[in-house]
Amino acid sequence: MIPSAVHYHRKTAYDRSRMNAGGLDWSHQPSLFKTYEGVDILELPREVSLPTPWLSELLKGDAPSAGREGATMKPEDLSRILQLTYSLTARAKQSGGGDFFFRSAASAGALYPTEIYVATRGVEGLEDGLYHFSIARHGLAPLRSGDLSAYISRLLRPQTGGLQVTFFLSAIFFRSAWKYRDRAYRYHLLDTGHVLEHLILSLRAMGLPHTCTFDFDDHGVNRLLGLDETREATLVLVGTGAAAGTEPEDGPPLPELSEIYTGASRMAREEDVVPLILEMHESSCSVVHEAEPVETAAPTGPPVAAWEDLRAPLHWPERVRFPDAVFQRRSRRNFVPVPLPRQLTVSLLEGLCATDSFEPDGCLEVGFLVEQTTGFVAGFHLLDRAEQKTGLVRAGNFLHAMASSCLNQEWLKNAAIHFLFMADLESLDRRWGPRGYRHAMLTAGRLGERIYLAATSLGLGCCGVGAFYDREAHDLLGLEPGWELLYLVAAGPVKGES
Ligand SMILES: Cc1cc2nc3c(=O)[nH]c(=O)nc-3n(C[C@H](O)[C@H](O)[C@H](O)COP(=O)(O)O)c2cc1C
């Protein structure tokens, strides 16, 4: 059994001297969509009006009310939420023939491990039950019928009753492990964090109060969803809306779902099981409630001599509204090395400062590298998200060296800014056990997607980077021994935008 996050993270580090070229086995490519044989899909209405706030309004809590608070949900609402959360946004030809589809949320290697399930209670015109969201058909595959809210409430830590709709985000291990092997668990978490950010912002755009929990009875939830736990696991739950009527009573234990359902977690005729992923996930299944709570939300990372207020602009110079940012978002790598105006940099940083009560306190530190950014000294800076301040850790030009540490992805040196998501993994282990790794990686994914959306809104390019030589990046940043870089997201002006 993997004893800790530190252990998993270090065991899956890339090292320049030990990289294995290994190609992809196209004969066992994971299927692009999860399907249930013989289960008819209820298509959701596609032609629905979407709320159109600016992303900045959503993040700052200034969005005009969508008037949905307290209203009974309809299939149209589910359609809106799911369109804004996870849609097919572009089509391409696959090297092996056939069509390939890009999705609204970024994903390492475009492998899309994340799946969404929805449990409903009292949604008008939809039978209470559990459904799998078919992104390909924009519809729901029924898995169980009846009001499941009492079961769901018992599976949450702490228990939360009376939800009208509960969304479950899972990851299918083989989707990313096909390419990334042991390291894929990092991407299961980061990618799911990317989708999670869309879901939370969509609920906010709809004006629907919501809760999000990273802590739940893993095996109970996986059984409820009918997942084959050796292939797929739930990573986070989001609930919304109080259902009308009385609290549901406890019922008899739920029956296990049959092979038609559990078998759907299989993505290829032959799948290599990656024991390290299963071990790490199993270790993280116990919920530890902050054995060592944080004293302060102030950054605990590398030392900073002086902090400076962010002095955020009143308005972000946004070009497109939230739904268009979601649908237009793509990874852009054609950065041009021109100075990034301070107003844009500060808008991006301000976007990262927005927090909500779902974020496990102090699980992550955010830093950034800049060279040509008006109003910032070239160097490695930290962002104090709670106080909206930045502080210089070390002056210098780091972008070329960081591009080299990122498996020589040369285009990275032309980006205006590298955002860095870092954590003290030893402290995470002490506070939450191996589950703390989920908290930090899901949160890093959330913030990564937020940068993508903010960059798209502001007419900038953006690309997430999960591939780096871990020790080199650690040493380049001069991080303390327990600390690690978890994820990097580059942003800046790109060709074709002015
Ligand atoms: C966790 C994560 C890690 C990624 N790592 C890299 C990377 O190292 N290099 C790269 O060029 N793109 C990387 N990407 C971008 C993906 O390749 C991209 O999201 C995917 O191909 C889908 O394309 P799209 O973002 O344009 O929709 C990463 C994305 C995510 C979410």
Short mmCIF file of C-alpha atoms and ligand atoms in Angstrom, two decimals, residues 89 102-103 105-110 112 187 190-191 194 329-333 409 411 452 463-467 487, ligand 1:
data_model
loop_
_atom_site.label_atom_id
_atom_site.label_comp_id
_atom_site.label_asym_id
_atom_site.label_seq_id
_atom_site.Cartn_x
_atom_site.Cartn_y
_atom_site.Cartn_z
CA THR A 89 -16.49 21.79 -28.53
CA PHE A 102 -12.36 17.95 -27.87
CA ARG A 103 -14.25 18.92 -24.74
CA ALA A 105 -12.53 21.50 -20.12
CA ALA A 106 -8.80 20.98 -20.69
CA SER A 107 -7.42 17.49 -20.14
CA ALA A 108 -3.87 16.11 -20.11
CA GLY A 109 -3.30 14.50 -23.50
CA ALA A 110 -6.99 15.12 -24.38
CA TYR A 112 -10.75 13.00 -20.73
CA TYR A 187 -4.06 13.84 -14.24
CA LEU A 190 -6.13 17.69 -12.11
CA ASP A 191 -8.47 17.01 -15.06
CA HIS A 194 -10.83 21.40 -14.35
CA ARG A 329 -11.50 27.80 -24.49
CA ARG A 330 -8.62 25.89 -26.11
CA SER A 331 -4.98 25.24 -25.25
CA ARG A 332 -2.87 27.81 -27.09
CA ARG A 333 0.89 27.38 -27.29
CA GLN A 409 8.56 22.38 -24.21
CA TRP A 411 7.10 27.34 -26.56
CA TYR A 452 -7.92 29.13 -19.02
CA CYS A 463 -1.96 26.03 -21.69
CA GLY A 464 -1.72 23.67 -18.71
CA VAL A 465 1.53 21.76 -18.23
CA GLY A 466 1.64 18.59 -16.19
CA ALA A 467 4.82 17.26 -17.79
CA TYR A 487 1.02 21.84 -11.87
C1 LIG B 1 -3.53 18.45 -16.28
C2 LIG B 1 -3.13 18.90 -17.66
C3 LIG B 1 -1.82 18.76 -18.08
C4 LIG B 1 -1.45 19.18 -19.36
N1 LIG B 1 -0.13 19.09 -19.73
C5 LIG B 1 0.26 19.55 -20.95
C6 LIG B 1 1.64 19.55 -21.30
O1 LIG B 1 2.51 19.16 -20.51
N2 LIG B 1 1.96 20.03 -22.53
C7 LIG B 1 1.03 20.49 -23.42
O2 LIG B 1 1.39 20.92 -24.51
N3 LIG B 1 -0.30 20.51 -23.09
C8 LIG B 1 -0.70 20.05 -21.88
N4 LIG B 1 -2.03 20.11 -21.51
C9 LIG B 1 -3.05 20.62 -22.46
C10 LIG B 1 -3.79 19.45 -23.11
O3 LIG B 1 -2.94 18.82 -24.05
C11 LIG B 1 -5.07 19.93 -23.78
O4 LIG B 1 -5.96 20.39 -22.79
C12 LIG B 1 -5.75 18.84 -24.57
O5 LIG B 1 -4.98 18.46 -25.68
C13 LIG B 1 -7.14 19.26 -25.06
O6 LIG B 1 -7.03 20.35 -25.93
P1 LIG B 1 -7.72 21.76 -25.62
O7 LIG B 1 -7.26 22.20 -24.27
O8 LIG B 1 -7.26 22.66 -26.72
O9 LIG B 1 -9.20 21.57 -25.64
C14 LIG B 1 -2.42 19.72 -20.24
C15 LIG B 1 -3.73 19.87 -19.80
C16 LIG B 1 -4.09 19.48 -18.53
C17 LIG B 1 -5.50 19.69 -18.06
#
